[in-house]
mmCIF file of C-alpha atoms in Angstrom:
data_model
loop_
_atom_site.group_PDB
_atom_site.id
_atom_site.type_symbol
_atom_site.label_atom_id
_atom_site.label_comp_id
_atom_site.label_asym_id
_atom_site.label_seq_id
_atom_site.Cartn_x
_atom_site.Cartn_y
_atom_site.Cartn_z
ATOM 1 C CA UNK A 261 10.644 -2.352 -52.931
ATOM 2 C CA UNK A 262 7.065 -1.562 -53.961
ATOM 3 C CA UNK A 263 8.112 -1.430 -57.595
ATOM 4 C CA UNK A 264 9.867 -4.768 -57.337
ATOM 5 C CA UNK A 265 6.873 -6.339 -55.636
ATOM 6 C CA UNK A 266 4.701 -5.074 -58.454
ATOM 7 C CA UNK A 267 7.059 -6.483 -61.044
ATOM 8 C CA UNK A 268 7.275 -9.787 -59.205
ATOM 9 C CA UNK A 269 3.507 -9.958 -59.271
ATOM 10 C CA UNK A 270 3.466 -9.239 -63.013
ATOM 11 C CA UNK A 271 5.961 -12.053 -63.654
ATOM 12 C CA UNK A 272 4.098 -14.486 -61.413
ATOM 13 C CA UNK A 273 0.817 -13.707 -63.183
ATOM 14 C CA UNK A 274 2.450 -13.963 -66.608
ATOM 15 C CA UNK A 275 3.937 -17.331 -65.663
ATOM 16 C CA UNK A 276 0.608 -18.570 -64.348
ATOM 17 C CA UNK A 277 -1.233 -17.451 -67.500
ATOM 18 C CA UNK A 278 1.425 -19.123 -69.675
ATOM 19 C CA UNK A 279 1.015 -22.333 -67.702
ATOM 20 C CA UNK A 280 -2.773 -22.266 -67.917
ATOM 21 C CA UNK A 281 -2.606 -21.606 -71.655
ATOM 22 C CA UNK A 282 0.068 -24.224 -72.282
ATOM 23 C CA UNK A 283 -2.014 -26.810 -70.485
ATOM 24 C CA UNK A 284 -4.811 -26.225 -72.998
ATOM 25 C CA UNK A 285 -2.692 -27.442 -75.893
ATOM 26 C CA UNK A 286 -0.146 -29.687 -74.201
ATOM 27 C CA UNK A 287 -0.322 -33.393 -75.071
ATOM 28 C CA UNK A 288 0.412 -34.016 -71.391
ATOM 29 C CA UNK A 289 -2.319 -31.726 -70.089
ATOM 30 C CA UNK A 290 -4.005 -32.520 -66.812
ATOM 31 C CA UNK A 291 -7.453 -31.410 -65.604
ATOM 32 C CA UNK A 292 -7.412 -27.900 -64.103
ATOM 33 C CA UNK A 293 -9.307 -29.135 -61.109
ATOM 34 C CA UNK A 294 -7.886 -32.240 -59.468
ATOM 35 C CA UNK A 295 -10.158 -35.257 -59.851
ATOM 36 C CA UNK A 296 -11.706 -36.216 -56.511
ATOM 37 C CA UNK A 297 -9.917 -38.891 -54.553
ATOM 38 C CA UNK A 298 -11.507 -42.302 -54.558
ATOM 39 C CA UNK A 299 -11.182 -43.843 -51.127
ATOM 40 C CA UNK A 300 -9.689 -47.334 -51.349
ATOM 41 C CA UNK A 301 -11.882 -50.226 -50.225
ATOM 42 C CA UNK A 302 -10.595 -52.797 -47.729
ATOM 43 C CA UNK A 303 -10.846 -55.386 -50.509
ATOM 44 C CA UNK A 304 -8.251 -53.413 -52.473
ATOM 45 C CA UNK A 305 -5.568 -54.327 -49.964
ATOM 46 C CA UNK A 306 -3.784 -57.601 -49.488
ATOM 47 C CA UNK A 307 -2.526 -58.502 -45.996
ATOM 48 C CA UNK A 308 1.216 -59.092 -45.707
ATOM 49 C CA UNK A 309 0.804 -62.758 -44.713
ATOM 50 C CA UNK A 310 -1.341 -63.486 -47.745
ATOM 51 C CA UNK A 311 1.067 -61.665 -50.013
ATOM 52 C CA UNK A 312 3.876 -63.832 -48.658
ATOM 53 C CA UNK A 313 1.863 -66.991 -49.395
ATOM 54 C CA UNK A 314 1.152 -65.850 -52.939
ATOM 55 C CA UNK A 315 4.797 -64.936 -53.391
ATOM 56 C CA UNK A 316 5.828 -68.436 -52.282
ATOM 57 C CA UNK A 317 3.265 -70.057 -54.559
ATOM 58 C CA UNK A 318 4.927 -68.140 -57.368
ATOM 59 C CA UNK A 319 1.971 -67.515 -59.677
ATOM 60 C CA UNK A 320 1.451 -63.929 -58.555
ATOM 61 C CA UNK A 321 3.003 -60.956 -60.271
ATOM 62 C CA UNK A 322 4.551 -58.381 -57.935
ATOM 63 C CA UNK A 323 4.828 -54.850 -59.317
ATOM 64 C CA UNK A 324 6.926 -52.136 -57.690
ATOM 65 C CA UNK A 325 5.250 -48.781 -58.374
ATOM 66 C CA UNK A 326 8.179 -46.648 -57.188
ATOM 67 C CA UNK A 327 10.754 -44.750 -59.224
ATOM 68 C CA UNK A 328 13.539 -46.854 -60.790
ATOM 69 C CA UNK A 329 16.170 -45.463 -58.382
ATOM 70 C CA UNK A 330 14.161 -46.623 -55.365
ATOM 71 C CA UNK A 331 13.540 -49.965 -57.020
ATOM 72 C CA UNK A 332 17.256 -50.433 -57.642
ATOM 73 C CA UNK A 333 18.075 -49.662 -54.009
ATOM 74 C CA UNK A 334 15.977 -52.606 -52.921
ATOM 75 C CA UNK A 335 12.787 -54.393 -53.883
ATOM 76 C CA UNK A 336 10.806 -57.556 -53.251
ATOM 77 C CA UNK A 337 12.634 -60.455 -54.863
ATOM 78 C CA UNK A 338 11.064 -61.233 -58.228
ATOM 79 C CA UNK A 339 9.041 -58.002 -58.372
ATOM 80 C CA UNK A 340 9.073 -56.065 -61.626
ATOM 81 C CA UNK A 341 9.382 -52.299 -61.685
ATOM 82 C CA UNK A 342 6.457 -50.424 -63.227
ATOM 83 C CA UNK A 343 6.763 -46.839 -61.959
ATOM 84 C CA UNK A 344 3.292 -45.329 -61.650
ATOM 85 C CA UNK A 345 4.695 -42.052 -62.943
ATOM 86 C CA UNK A 346 6.124 -43.635 -66.088
ATOM 87 C CA UNK A 347 3.222 -45.979 -66.674
ATOM 88 C CA UNK A 348 2.679 -45.286 -70.369
ATOM 89 C CA UNK A 349 6.341 -45.705 -71.264
ATOM 90 C CA UNK A 350 6.984 -48.813 -69.207
ATOM 91 C CA UNK A 351 3.709 -50.692 -69.383
ATOM 92 C CA UNK A 352 4.146 -52.312 -72.834
ATOM 93 C CA UNK A 353 7.232 -54.200 -71.613
ATOM 94 C CA UNK A 354 5.346 -55.589 -68.628
ATOM 95 C CA UNK A 355 2.148 -56.269 -70.563
ATOM 96 C CA UNK A 356 3.741 -59.103 -72.498
ATOM 97 C CA UNK A 357 3.994 -61.047 -69.251
ATOM 98 C CA UNK A 358 0.404 -60.497 -68.090
ATOM 99 C CA UNK A 359 -3.014 -61.861 -68.913
ATOM 100 C CA UNK A 360 -6.288 -60.238 -67.781
ATOM 101 C CA UNK A 361 -6.615 -62.651 -64.886
ATOM 102 C CA UNK A 362 -3.002 -62.699 -63.708
ATOM 103 C CA UNK A 363 -2.960 -62.134 -59.947
ATOM 104 C CA UNK A 364 -1.084 -58.879 -59.379
ATOM 105 C CA UNK A 365 0.184 -57.293 -56.171
ATOM 106 C CA UNK A 366 1.330 -53.675 -56.360
ATOM 107 C CA UNK A 367 3.343 -51.880 -53.716
ATOM 108 C CA UNK A 368 5.351 -48.771 -53.006
ATOM 109 C CA UNK A 369 6.651 -47.598 -49.659
ATOM 110 C CA UNK A 370 5.211 -45.731 -46.692
ATOM 111 C CA UNK A 371 1.611 -45.591 -45.484
ATOM 112 C CA UNK A 372 1.132 -42.274 -47.304
ATOM 113 C CA UNK A 373 2.399 -43.520 -50.604
ATOM 114 C CA UNK A 374 -0.318 -43.794 -53.206
ATOM 115 C CA UNK A 375 1.806 -44.772 -56.195
ATOM 116 C CA UNK A 376 0.608 -48.356 -55.786
ATOM 117 C CA UNK A 377 -3.004 -47.139 -55.773
ATOM 118 C CA UNK A 378 -2.423 -45.167 -58.967
ATOM 119 C CA UNK A 379 -0.797 -48.167 -60.562
ATOM 120 C CA UNK A 380 -3.668 -50.410 -59.441
ATOM 121 C CA UNK A 381 -6.222 -47.970 -60.861
ATOM 122 C CA UNK A 382 -4.430 -47.857 -64.216
ATOM 123 C CA UNK A 383 -4.222 -51.663 -64.383
ATOM 124 C CA UNK A 384 -7.899 -52.022 -63.556
ATOM 125 C CA UNK A 385 -8.749 -49.567 -66.313
ATOM 126 C CA UNK A 386 -6.919 -51.954 -68.601
ATOM 127 C CA UNK A 387 -9.191 -54.754 -67.377
ATOM 128 C CA UNK A 388 -6.885 -56.617 -65.074
ATOM 129 C CA UNK A 389 -9.350 -58.087 -62.573
ATOM 130 C CA UNK A 390 -7.122 -59.345 -59.827
ATOM 131 C CA UNK A 391 -4.983 -56.436 -58.612
ATOM 132 C CA UNK A 392 -4.403 -55.621 -54.968
ATOM 133 C CA UNK A 393 -2.171 -53.228 -53.023
ATOM 134 C CA UNK A 394 0.317 -54.367 -50.418
ATOM 135 C CA UNK A 395 0.219 -51.333 -48.174
ATOM 136 C CA UNK A 396 3.524 -49.885 -46.969
ATOM 137 C CA UNK A 397 4.838 -52.709 -49.134
ATOM 138 C CA UNK A 398 8.597 -52.297 -49.233
ATOM 139 C CA UNK A 399 8.990 -51.426 -45.542
ATOM 140 C CA UNK A 400 6.556 -54.116 -44.390
ATOM 141 C CA UNK A 401 8.183 -56.762 -46.581
ATOM 142 C CA UNK A 402 11.807 -56.188 -45.711
ATOM 143 C CA UNK A 403 11.096 -55.559 -42.033
ATOM 144 C CA UNK A 404 9.406 -58.955 -41.929
ATOM 145 C CA UNK A 405 12.672 -60.377 -43.247
ATOM 146 C CA UNK A 406 11.197 -61.693 -46.494
ATOM 147 C CA UNK A 407 13.296 -62.137 -49.612
ATOM 148 C CA UNK A 408 14.502 -58.944 -51.254
ATOM 149 C CA UNK A 409 17.042 -58.036 -53.846
ATOM 150 C CA UNK A 410 18.770 -54.954 -55.282
ATOM 151 C CA UNK A 411 19.556 -53.711 -58.767
ATOM 152 C CA UNK A 412 17.379 -52.883 -61.739
ATOM 153 C CA UNK A 413 16.352 -56.477 -62.481
ATOM 154 C CA UNK A 414 13.649 -58.562 -60.693
ATOM 155 C CA UNK B 153 32.036 -8.970 -57.088
ATOM 156 C CA UNK B 154 30.475 -8.181 -60.429
ATOM 157 C CA UNK B 155 31.467 -11.575 -61.807
ATOM 158 C CA UNK B 156 30.491 -13.341 -58.639
ATOM 159 C CA UNK B 157 27.001 -11.925 -58.841
ATOM 160 C CA UNK B 158 26.673 -12.744 -62.501
ATOM 161 C CA UNK B 159 27.631 -16.349 -61.823
ATOM 162 C CA UNK B 160 25.259 -16.502 -58.863
ATOM 163 C CA UNK B 161 22.462 -15.176 -61.047
ATOM 164 C CA UNK B 162 23.162 -17.687 -63.766
ATOM 165 C CA UNK B 163 23.293 -20.601 -61.340
ATOM 166 C CA UNK B 164 20.172 -19.621 -59.429
ATOM 167 C CA UNK B 165 18.201 -18.814 -62.570
ATOM 168 C CA UNK B 166 19.517 -21.923 -64.288
ATOM 169 C CA UNK B 167 18.420 -24.207 -61.471
ATOM 170 C CA UNK B 168 14.906 -22.817 -61.680
ATOM 171 C CA UNK B 169 14.740 -23.040 -65.451
ATOM 172 C CA UNK B 170 15.895 -26.649 -65.245
ATOM 173 C CA UNK B 171 13.503 -27.539 -62.403
ATOM 174 C CA UNK B 172 10.669 -25.730 -64.152
ATOM 175 C CA UNK B 173 11.156 -27.457 -67.482
ATOM 176 C CA UNK B 174 11.415 -30.871 -65.800
ATOM 177 C CA UNK B 175 8.019 -30.255 -64.213
ATOM 178 C CA UNK B 176 6.463 -28.806 -67.358
ATOM 179 C CA UNK B 177 7.376 -32.040 -69.099
ATOM 180 C CA UNK B 178 5.589 -34.108 -66.458
ATOM 181 C CA UNK B 179 2.670 -32.180 -64.923
ATOM 182 C CA UNK B 180 0.951 -35.339 -63.690
ATOM 183 C CA UNK B 181 4.087 -36.454 -61.870
ATOM 184 C CA UNK B 182 4.526 -33.029 -60.330
ATOM 185 C CA UNK B 183 0.876 -32.998 -59.207
ATOM 186 C CA UNK B 184 1.554 -36.322 -57.500
ATOM 187 C CA UNK B 185 4.614 -34.872 -55.782
ATOM 188 C CA UNK B 186 2.598 -31.922 -54.489
ATOM 189 C CA UNK B 187 -0.112 -34.238 -53.290
ATOM 190 C CA UNK B 188 2.449 -36.336 -51.376
ATOM 191 C CA UNK B 189 3.154 -33.335 -49.156
ATOM 192 C CA UNK B 190 -0.480 -33.326 -48.033
ATOM 193 C CA UNK B 191 -0.495 -29.600 -47.438
ATOM 194 C CA UNK B 192 -2.610 -28.141 -50.209
ATOM 195 C CA UNK B 193 -6.367 -28.822 -50.475
ATOM 196 C CA UNK B 194 -6.851 -31.621 -52.970
ATOM 197 C CA UNK B 195 -8.817 -29.512 -55.483
ATOM 198 C CA UNK B 196 -6.001 -26.977 -55.924
ATOM 199 C CA UNK B 197 -3.171 -29.391 -56.583
ATOM 200 C CA UNK B 198 -3.465 -29.510 -60.377
ATOM 201 C CA UNK B 199 -3.752 -25.730 -60.692
ATOM 202 C CA UNK B 200 -0.473 -25.339 -58.840
ATOM 203 C CA UNK B 201 1.141 -28.127 -60.852
ATOM 204 C CA UNK B 202 0.090 -26.340 -64.064
ATOM 205 C CA UNK B 203 1.168 -22.810 -63.141
ATOM 206 C CA UNK B 204 4.152 -23.077 -60.783
ATOM 207 C CA UNK B 205 6.635 -24.641 -63.241
ATOM 208 C CA UNK B 206 6.020 -21.815 -65.734
ATOM 209 C CA UNK B 207 6.499 -19.169 -63.065
ATOM 210 C CA UNK B 208 9.768 -20.870 -62.072
ATOM 211 C CA UNK B 209 10.969 -21.079 -65.664
ATOM 212 C CA UNK B 210 9.971 -17.529 -66.524
ATOM 213 C CA UNK B 211 11.471 -15.967 -63.384
ATOM 214 C CA UNK B 212 14.600 -18.122 -63.648
ATOM 215 C CA UNK B 213 15.073 -17.259 -67.310
ATOM 216 C CA UNK B 214 14.569 -13.534 -66.754
ATOM 217 C CA UNK B 215 17.010 -13.611 -63.857
ATOM 218 C CA UNK B 216 19.621 -15.274 -66.036
ATOM 219 C CA UNK B 217 19.052 -12.611 -68.665
ATOM 220 C CA UNK B 218 19.425 -9.949 -65.981
ATOM 221 C CA UNK B 219 16.022 -8.466 -66.664
ATOM 222 C CA UNK B 220 14.151 -7.149 -63.607
ATOM 223 C CA UNK B 221 16.852 -8.720 -61.464
ATOM 224 C CA UNK B 222 15.412 -7.776 -58.084
ATOM 225 C CA UNK B 223 11.837 -8.707 -58.883
ATOM 226 C CA UNK B 224 12.909 -12.135 -60.128
ATOM 227 C CA UNK B 225 15.240 -12.714 -57.190
ATOM 228 C CA UNK B 226 12.265 -11.852 -54.987
ATOM 229 C CA UNK B 227 10.047 -14.443 -56.684
ATOM 230 C CA UNK B 228 12.669 -17.173 -56.475
ATOM 231 C CA UNK B 229 13.455 -16.388 -52.836
ATOM 232 C CA UNK B 230 9.754 -16.481 -51.953
ATOM 233 C CA UNK B 231 9.323 -19.808 -53.707
ATOM 234 C CA UNK B 232 12.387 -21.232 -51.967
ATOM 235 C CA UNK B 233 11.090 -20.142 -48.583
ATOM 236 C CA UNK B 234 7.773 -21.847 -49.336
ATOM 237 C CA UNK B 235 9.695 -24.997 -50.345
ATOM 238 C CA UNK B 236 11.768 -24.932 -47.165
ATOM 239 C CA UNK B 237 8.616 -24.622 -45.070
ATOM 240 C CA UNK B 238 6.888 -27.428 -46.999
ATOM 241 C CA UNK B 239 9.873 -29.765 -46.680
ATOM 242 C CA UNK B 240 10.305 -28.927 -42.992
ATOM 243 C CA UNK B 241 6.602 -29.496 -42.386
ATOM 244 C CA UNK B 242 6.668 -32.858 -44.162
ATOM 245 C CA UNK B 243 9.738 -33.921 -42.194
ATOM 246 C CA UNK B 244 8.178 -32.784 -38.949
ATOM 247 C CA UNK B 245 5.153 -34.964 -39.621
ATOM 248 C CA UNK B 246 7.425 -37.846 -40.507
ATOM 249 C CA UNK B 247 6.084 -38.207 -44.032
ATOM 250 C CA UNK B 248 8.014 -40.608 -46.190
ATOM 251 C CA UNK B 249 8.863 -37.904 -48.704
ATOM 252 C CA UNK B 250 11.234 -40.197 -50.505
ATOM 253 C CA UNK B 251 8.145 -41.904 -51.755
ATOM 254 C CA UNK B 252 7.594 -40.756 -55.321
ATOM 255 C CA UNK B 253 8.299 -37.134 -54.490
ATOM 256 C CA UNK B 254 11.613 -37.126 -56.283
ATOM 257 C CA UNK B 255 13.751 -39.760 -57.847
ATOM 258 C CA UNK B 256 16.367 -39.277 -55.168
ATOM 259 C CA UNK B 257 17.319 -42.211 -52.997
ATOM 260 C CA UNK B 258 17.986 -42.169 -49.264
ATOM 261 C CA UNK B 259 14.895 -41.709 -47.073
ATOM 262 C CA UNK B 260 14.901 -39.029 -44.395
ATOM 263 C CA UNK B 261 18.380 -37.792 -45.328
ATOM 264 C CA UNK B 262 16.974 -36.431 -48.542
ATOM 265 C CA UNK B 263 14.851 -34.134 -46.415
ATOM 266 C CA UNK B 264 17.796 -32.511 -44.652
ATOM 267 C CA UNK B 265 19.869 -32.305 -47.788
ATOM 268 C CA UNK B 266 17.074 -30.630 -49.731
ATOM 269 C CA UNK B 267 16.439 -28.318 -46.817
ATOM 270 C CA UNK B 268 20.107 -27.265 -46.758
ATOM 271 C CA UNK B 269 20.222 -26.838 -50.545
ATOM 272 C CA UNK B 270 17.155 -24.634 -50.590
ATOM 273 C CA UNK B 271 18.427 -22.559 -47.686
ATOM 274 C CA UNK B 272 21.679 -21.964 -49.561
ATOM 275 C CA UNK B 273 19.692 -20.905 -52.608
ATOM 276 C CA UNK B 274 17.678 -18.438 -50.519
ATOM 277 C CA UNK B 275 20.989 -16.862 -49.507
ATOM 278 C CA UNK B 276 22.072 -16.784 -53.147
ATOM 279 C CA UNK B 277 18.835 -15.014 -54.047
ATOM 280 C CA UNK B 278 19.457 -12.520 -51.282
ATOM 281 C CA UNK B 279 22.971 -11.796 -52.608
ATOM 282 C CA UNK B 280 21.577 -11.341 -56.093
ATOM 283 C CA UNK B 281 18.992 -8.921 -54.710
ATOM 284 C CA UNK B 282 21.651 -6.992 -52.800
ATOM 285 C CA UNK B 283 24.029 -6.586 -55.758
ATOM 286 C CA UNK B 284 24.972 -2.897 -55.861
ATOM 287 C CA UNK B 285 26.554 -2.906 -59.296
ATOM 288 C CA UNK B 286 23.244 -2.350 -60.954
ATOM 289 C CA UNK B 287 20.199 -0.272 -60.321
ATOM 290 C CA UNK B 288 17.470 -2.644 -61.347
#
C-alpha cells in the first residue's frame, strides 16, 4: 500500500507538472491564479418586466449564454445562442447582426449562473455599450409564461 | 477474470483519458465548471483547471497500458470519490449544476445520473485494484 501511495503521488505530481508546463505554451493558456471576481453592479441587471417590454418592442437583441444543448431544449423566443464558453468561435456569426449601440440582454439559467455575466463582460470589451443581464433568465422568463421556443434556431 | 479486468482497466482508463483531453482542450471552460460548484477558493480554481486534466490523462493512460496498475487505480478512485462528494454537495445545496457545468441536458436528474456513474466507476477502480492476476 505504501509503495502504491508513493507511486500515486509521483504520477499526480508528474501530471501536475505537465499541466503547469503545458499551460506555459498552450494557445489556450489561462492565468495560473484566477483573476479576481468583479462584483456586478445593480445597473448591470435588467428587471424581468423591463426585459419583457423590450422584447415586445422588438429592437432588443436577446442572447442566450448557455450551451447549445440547453438552448435547444428551450429558450426565449427570438433569442440567439452565443455560448459564453464558445464565444470566440460563435461571436463572428452574431456580430454581423449587431452595432455598438444595439440594446442587448444576456441570460443563462439559475441565480448562480454567471455565463451571462461572462458574455456581458466579453461584449463590453468589444465596445457594446448597452448590455444587461436578465438574472435567472430562462427560469424567470418561462415561469412568467412569456414566449419561448425550442430547437437550435431563434 | 483476466479478460474482465483488462476490459475494466481499458474502460476506466479510457474514460479518464477522454475526460482529461476534453478539459485540456478547454481549460477556461473547465475553470468555469469548477467555479460553478462554489467549493474551491476562487484563487485556486485555475491551478486546478490547469493540472487536474493532465493528472487524469496521465493516470488513465498508464492504467490502460497496465503500468503501475494499483497506483493509477488509486488515483482514479480518489478523484472519483472527490467528484462524488462535490456533486453530492452541489445537489444538497440545490445548485443548478446543469448551468454551464456540462453540456448535458436535464436539470437535477443529471446530478443523480452523474452520481451513479461515478459510484460505478469507483467500484470498477476497486476491482482493478483487487485484480489478483498480477503483482503490480
